[in-house]
Short mmCIF file of C-alpha atoms in Angstrom, two decimals:
data_model
loop_
_atom_site.label_atom_id
_atom_site.label_comp_id
_atom_site.label_asym_id
_atom_site.label_seq_id
_atom_site.Cartn_x
_atom_site.Cartn_y
_atom_site.Cartn_z
CA GLN V 1 -1.79 -16.07 2.99
CA GLY V 2 -3.82 -17.70 5.72
CA PHE V 3 -5.32 -14.73 7.44
CA GLU V 4 -8.55 -15.16 5.55
CA ARG V 5 -8.92 -18.80 6.65
CA PRO V 6 -9.58 -19.10 10.39
CA GLY V 7 -7.62 -21.89 11.80
CA TYR V 8 -5.25 -22.06 8.76
CA PHE V 9 -2.18 -21.44 10.97
CA ALA V 10 -3.43 -23.61 13.80
CA THR V 11 -0.77 -26.04 15.06
CA HIS V 12 -3.43 -28.51 16.31
CA LYS V 13 -5.28 -30.54 13.75
CA GLU V 14 -8.76 -30.53 15.32
CA ALA V 15 -9.12 -26.82 14.69
CA VAL V 16 -8.31 -27.26 10.97
CA ASN V 17 -10.00 -30.52 10.13
CA LYS V 18 -13.34 -30.41 11.92
CA LYS V 19 -15.72 -28.32 9.82
CA LEU V 20 -19.43 -28.36 10.33
CA GLU V 21 -22.14 -26.99 8.07
CA TYR V 22 -22.39 -23.23 8.33
CA ASP V 23 -24.81 -22.30 11.11
CA TRP V 24 -25.49 -18.67 10.05
CA TYR V 25 -24.70 -17.66 13.68
CA GLY V 26 -28.09 -18.98 14.74
CA SER V 27 -30.08 -16.89 12.20
CA TYR V 28 -32.78 -18.08 9.82
CA GLY V 29 -33.93 -20.78 12.25
CA ASN V 30 -30.50 -22.45 12.39
CA LYS V 31 -29.16 -23.83 15.61
CA VAL V 32 -25.74 -22.52 16.65
CA HIS V 33 -23.13 -25.29 16.93
CA ASP V 34 -22.08 -26.16 20.47
CA ASN V 35 -18.42 -26.86 21.38
CA TYR V 36 -17.18 -25.97 17.87
CA SER V 37 -13.38 -25.44 17.87
CA TYR V 38 -13.53 -23.60 14.52
CA ARG V 39 -15.76 -20.96 16.07
CA ASP V 40 -13.35 -20.85 19.05
CA ARG V 41 -10.49 -20.10 16.61
CA LEU V 42 -12.50 -17.22 15.18
CA ASP V 43 -13.18 -15.71 18.63
CA GLU V 44 -9.48 -15.93 19.47
CA GLU V 45 -8.42 -14.20 16.24
CA TYR V 46 -10.80 -11.25 16.48
CA THR V 47 -8.33 -8.96 18.30
CA PHE V 48 -6.50 -5.70 18.00
CA GLY V 49 -3.54 -7.38 19.66
CA TYR V 50 -1.33 -10.22 18.49
CA PRO V 51 -3.43 -13.25 17.37
CA PRO V 52 -2.61 -16.67 18.75
CA HIS V 53 -0.92 -17.70 15.51
CA PHE V 54 1.47 -14.69 15.49
CA ASP V 55 4.47 -16.87 16.39
CA VAL V 56 3.50 -19.51 13.79
CA ILE V 57 3.38 -16.82 11.05
CA GLY V 58 6.72 -15.46 12.31
CA ALA V 59 8.32 -18.91 12.08
CA GLU V 60 7.01 -19.29 8.53
CA SER V 61 8.30 -15.85 7.48
CA ASP V 62 11.71 -16.64 9.04
CA ALA V 63 11.86 -19.93 7.18
CA CYS V 64 11.13 -18.13 3.86
CA ARG V 65 13.95 -15.71 4.50
CA LYS V 66 16.54 -18.25 5.61
CA ARG V 67 15.68 -21.27 3.45
CA ALA V 68 13.31 -21.44 0.49
CA ALA V 69 9.64 -20.96 -0.21
CA LEU V 70 7.26 -21.59 -3.03
CA PHE V 71 4.24 -19.31 -3.48
CA ASN V 72 1.26 -20.16 -5.62
CA MET V 73 0.51 -17.00 -7.68
CA SER V 74 -1.54 -18.70 -10.40
CA TYR V 75 -4.69 -16.77 -9.56
CA PHE V 76 -2.92 -13.35 -9.86
CA GLY V 77 -3.31 -11.19 -12.99
CA LYS V 78 0.08 -10.79 -14.65
CA PHE V 79 0.98 -8.08 -17.18
CA PHE V 80 4.13 -7.00 -18.94
CA LEU V 81 4.70 -3.26 -19.43
CA SER V 82 7.52 -2.22 -21.81
CA GLY V 83 8.52 0.61 -24.11
CA PRO V 84 10.43 3.88 -24.02
CA ASP V 85 8.12 5.38 -21.34
CA ALA V 86 7.63 2.20 -19.26
CA GLN V 87 9.70 3.57 -16.30
CA ALA V 88 7.81 6.93 -16.41
CA ALA V 89 4.50 5.10 -16.60
CA VAL V 90 5.12 2.91 -13.45
CA ASP V 91 6.52 5.96 -11.69
CA TYR V 92 3.30 7.84 -12.35
CA LEU V 93 1.03 4.94 -11.51
CA CYS V 94 2.66 3.75 -8.28
CA CYS V 95 3.33 5.50 -4.99
CA SER V 96 6.58 3.69 -4.23
CA ASN V 97 10.03 4.13 -5.85
CA ILE V 98 9.91 1.55 -8.66
CA ASN V 99 13.30 2.60 -10.07
CA LYS V 100 15.20 -0.25 -8.53
CA GLY V 101 16.87 -1.55 -11.65
CA PRO V 102 16.50 -4.95 -13.25
CA GLY V 103 15.89 -7.68 -10.66
CA GLY V 104 14.12 -5.31 -8.25
CA THR V 105 10.59 -5.99 -7.09
CA VAL V 106 8.43 -3.54 -5.18
CA TYR V 107 5.12 -4.07 -3.42
CA THR V 108 3.17 -0.86 -3.85
CA ASN V 109 -0.15 0.89 -4.26
CA MET V 110 -1.33 1.88 -7.71
CA LEU V 111 -2.86 5.28 -7.60
CA ASN V 112 -5.54 7.30 -9.46
CA LYS V 113 -5.15 10.85 -10.68
CA ASN V 114 -6.29 12.14 -7.30
CA GLY V 115 -3.55 10.17 -5.41
CA GLY V 116 -6.10 7.66 -4.09
CA SER V 117 -5.39 3.99 -3.98
CA GLU V 118 -6.72 1.87 -6.85
CA THR V 119 -5.15 -1.39 -5.75
CA ASP V 120 -2.06 -2.99 -4.28
CA LEU V 121 0.25 -4.97 -6.51
CA THR V 122 3.87 -5.92 -7.11
CA VAL V 123 6.03 -4.46 -9.87
CA SER V 124 9.15 -6.26 -10.92
CA HIS V 125 11.73 -4.56 -13.14
CA ILE V 126 12.96 -7.29 -15.43
CA GLU V 127 15.88 -7.33 -17.83
CA PRO V 128 15.61 -4.93 -20.78
CA CYS V 129 14.36 -6.25 -24.07
CA PRO V 130 17.33 -7.93 -25.85
CA GLU V 131 16.35 -6.55 -29.26
CA THR V 132 15.50 -2.93 -28.27
CA GLY V 133 17.19 -2.38 -24.92
CA LEU V 134 13.88 -0.90 -23.64
CA ASP V 135 12.75 -1.18 -20.01
CA ARG V 136 10.29 -3.93 -19.11
CA PHE V 137 8.23 -4.46 -16.04
CA TYR V 138 6.29 -7.50 -14.80
CA ILE V 139 3.20 -6.57 -12.86
CA ALA V 140 1.33 -9.00 -10.57
CA ALA V 141 -2.15 -7.82 -9.52
CA GLY V 142 -4.85 -9.47 -7.40
CA GLY V 143 -6.84 -12.03 -9.34
CA GLY V 144 -10.24 -10.57 -8.50
CA SER V 145 -9.32 -7.05 -9.66
CA SER V 146 -6.83 -7.77 -12.41
CA ASN V 147 -9.10 -6.82 -15.29
CA ARG V 148 -10.02 -3.50 -13.76
CA ASP V 149 -6.36 -2.92 -12.80
CA LYS V 150 -5.29 -3.58 -16.39
CA ALA V 151 -7.93 -1.17 -17.63
CA HIS V 152 -6.68 1.51 -15.23
CA ILE V 153 -3.10 1.03 -16.43
CA MET V 154 -4.14 1.23 -20.08
CA ASN V 155 -6.26 4.28 -19.51
CA VAL V 156 -3.45 6.11 -17.72
CA ILE V 157 -1.01 5.22 -20.43
CA ASP V 158 -3.46 6.58 -23.07
CA ASP V 159 -4.46 9.69 -21.09
CA LYS V 160 -0.84 10.67 -20.30
CA GLY V 161 0.51 9.73 -23.75
CA PHE V 162 3.08 7.28 -22.44
CA ASP V 163 4.81 5.29 -25.19
CA CYS V 164 4.36 1.75 -23.77
#
């Protein structure tokens, strides 16, 4: 999760630590900063090819797979979906195969009735409810869109008559 922060994956500290006041690219009477390594990082990252931090991201991904990683998901919206039609509801809402059984997690798009993308999210099939045996799903949606995503899920459940 560093792609939105230029210089985040930099292996040299000067690119990360030296931040100047925003210069508005010289607009509004502001002077453009000279010799600004942060701007240089931006220029290097604007590419259709592999960015300079490609190998750094690869090493991080490899470390996550082979060792351990901790991801901060506190800003995500989190929902539980359960009930007799929970599996049918996530199958209708999402474009990926969510029927992975308890313990399975799928990164997918949530779709609207026209098949267009509403958002991307993760859906985890968790253990069935101990009291009822009904399917349960844990949904993690982007923090900025989670209220809208929840409303979409609730509307689809209501419109389709899913018992969730």
